[in-house]
Amino acid sequence: MATIYLRSTDGSDSDDGSTWALAKATLAAALTAAGAGGTVYMSQSHAESTAGSLTLTSPGTAADPVSILCVNDAAAPPTALATTGAVSTTGSMTLTFAGYAYYYGVVFTGSDGANNPTWQLGSVNSALWHRFDSCKIVFGGSGTTNAEFRITGGGTSAAANGTRVEWNNTTFQAANTAHRIRVQNAIFDWTNTPSAIAGATIPTNLFGLTAMAGGRIRLHGVDLSAIGSGKNIVDVQSGSFDFLMQNCKLGSSVTIAPGTHPGQAGNRVRVVNCDSADTNYRDYEKVYQGEIFTETTIVRSGGASDGTTPRSFKMISSANAKFVSPLFLEYIPFWNDTTGSPVTVTVPVLTDNVTLTDAEAWVEVEYLGTSGFPLSLLVSDRAADILATPANQTTDGSSTWTTTGLGTPVKQSLSVAFTPQEKGIVRARVLLAKGSTTMYVDPLILASSGRQYMLGESRYVNEGVSGGGGGNTYSRGRLINAGA
Amino acid sequence: MPIALSEILEDRAQRDGRRHIQERHVDHLDVAYFVTYLAEAGANASAALTPRATQILDRLSDGELDFYEAAIATDTLVGTVTLSYSTLADLRARLRSRFRNSTGIEAANIAEFLLTLTDNQLQNLFNLANQTQVNQLKNRLAAKVAKRDAILAEAGE
């Protein structure tokens, strides 16, 4: 473990890097000298350039990663961080990162001119963890052959830890609309980044997901507003990824996830509270069985709302939804105090000229039905089994919906009763098994237990109790003040 | 292989004036693709159809090439290469590019595929000057495949 100084302007790789005067000239040499757990201080004036491919192998380990910090070189040891250190390559090249490392304040530029920039982090044979903090990832060359920021995992070694890349306050700049981020059997987290897409060239597909690969992608607090009309966030046509964007800024008219899912194990794309406008309710989900949107026109009177904007969920099943593999809404949880007596959960739904049977749409509830243990039971109003004769779901004669644009509104309710044995969270979800069908769902679950509901993550609902006194205050899905 | 049909299935206004748009595109194999997005209030949804169709084709081509490139590189290809949205020339170029940085078993797997190409195709792909160079290349490719096969033939005891 060593502290190594790095400055290309006057450094030399033949020096030991122990002071600014004896600084190394290249990052590769500095990494080697630092050793596992070491620190590289990169001068704010550092600007190295390599013709052709460059490999930056960190000797760090999971327990002792190497830290590469861009700093103000006015002091030794440095007392202030900087964000202007630069590492560039020219020509058609592959910029390869390996090992365990933390980078702060470095501008990485891959390739130049019309050349092909390929970035490679991790491989199927070795683990990698890299965190980029306040860095810039710049595609310098406009070539399109294998031109992507590629994160590869899927270790074949029994000791492999997989691959994880984190970007925090780190921007991405393309030089061609075909440039993208590709994740293969790895984890990618992108957080806290204003104006995340730099430069004038906007990628057509920001994320490309690879066939025969899976992984997890998370974006929180990322400003993707530069990606707008005619552009796409993630291509879902291959891979098996869990993709989540939450609290991000989108561009106007952007398409989140075009493409056709390959199957039930294909990508799950979820968007929670992301929008190009001043809203707090826009959610979206896409899976093989269909898509789910936030809907603000076709809503139920007195139904779910954040206090200002009434809302429903619009479930659009694809042709692939079926009894054994339906489209499902995420679980809607609520607190239940009742034990030993029946509780009924009812979900109002609406279609346009489609009368749904209990083999086509139903509500499923997970409740604490085992006395003395937090062991849940599952109950639903679905048809008994796949061979059972379906029956129409109950007609809803009491709800009033805004039905603008619907020719023949059909109001029904999905309802199931159960007897909890323990107090605690009850979770309900709606499933749509009829293919190529649009169903509007009011997520204001009506429960006879007296407690109302809250939705997970960032979804708002109107609180209120159907019986008893007091009031409950809900904030972003959490119960923070239970009334009497 | 253009998209045969592009149309708007739904254009439904939301409370704030923006619109849920659902597009439907059908390719030359009669496969339908649905794209949904939230458009701004005054956006021209029809104008977005043509560039979207181009994107869909590009994506289908990329996906197809990704699949076969990965299958050949990992020696997991079952059956023959059947391309609906791209060409064999596209696939050859992809594999040539990947081969440049390949190592180990992957290099041998790609070499095995390259040996199925004609001399003319190899000469063009590798920018070789004459048949002599092509023969030398084929010998190197065959040697990689032979080394791989020798390792794969090893067994424990």
PDB file of C-alpha atoms in Angstrom, chain B residues 2 6 10 19 22 24 28 34 49 52 54 62 66 87 110 115 118 127 130 134 141 148-150 152 155:
ATOM      1  CA  PRO B   2     -38.334  -2.094 -44.376  1.00  0.00           C
ATOM      2  CA  SER B   6     -46.512   2.005 -39.011  1.00  0.00           C
ATOM      3  CA  GLU B  10     -53.868   5.345 -29.356  1.00  0.00           C
ATOM      4  CA  ARG B  19     -50.760  12.421 -24.461  1.00  0.00           C
ATOM      5  CA  GLN B  22     -49.141   3.910 -28.630  1.00  0.00           C
ATOM      6  CA  ARG B  24     -47.692  -0.176 -33.874  1.00  0.00           C
ATOM      7  CA  HIS B  28     -41.720  -7.893 -43.336  1.00  0.00           C
ATOM      8  CA  PHE B  34     -45.577  -1.653 -29.996  1.00  0.00           C
ATOM      9  CA  LEU B  49     -43.501   7.129 -36.939  1.00  0.00           C
ATOM     10  CA  ARG B  52     -39.165   5.173 -35.158  1.00  0.00           C
ATOM     11  CA  THR B  54     -35.823   3.091 -38.753  1.00  0.00           C
ATOM     12  CA  ASP B  62     -28.167  -5.063 -33.759  1.00  0.00           C
ATOM     13  CA  ASP B  66     -25.383  -9.445 -30.941  1.00  0.00           C
ATOM     14  CA  THR B  87     -26.637  -9.704 -43.539  1.00  0.00           C
ATOM     15  CA  ILE B 110     -14.153 -17.157 -33.663  1.00  0.00           C
ATOM     16  CA  LEU B 115     -12.393 -20.852 -41.345  1.00  0.00           C
ATOM     17  CA  THR B 118     -14.224 -18.307 -48.531  1.00  0.00           C
ATOM     18  CA  ASN B 127      -7.415  -6.630 -45.826  1.00  0.00           C
ATOM     19  CA  ASN B 130      -2.787 -11.990 -51.854  1.00  0.00           C
ATOM     20  CA  VAL B 134      -4.766 -15.772 -46.900  1.00  0.00           C
ATOM     21  CA  LEU B 141      -6.645 -19.855 -37.497  1.00  0.00           C
ATOM     22  CA  ARG B 148      -8.506 -25.397 -28.262  1.00  0.00           C
ATOM     23  CA  ASP B 149      -9.600 -28.861 -29.307  1.00  0.00           C
ATOM     24  CA  ALA B 150      -6.559 -30.396 -27.668  1.00  0.00           C
ATOM     25  CA  LEU B 152     -11.054 -29.692 -24.628  1.00  0.00           C
ATOM     26  CA  ALA B 155      -9.755 -35.475 -19.203  1.00  0.00           C
TER      27      ALA B 155
END
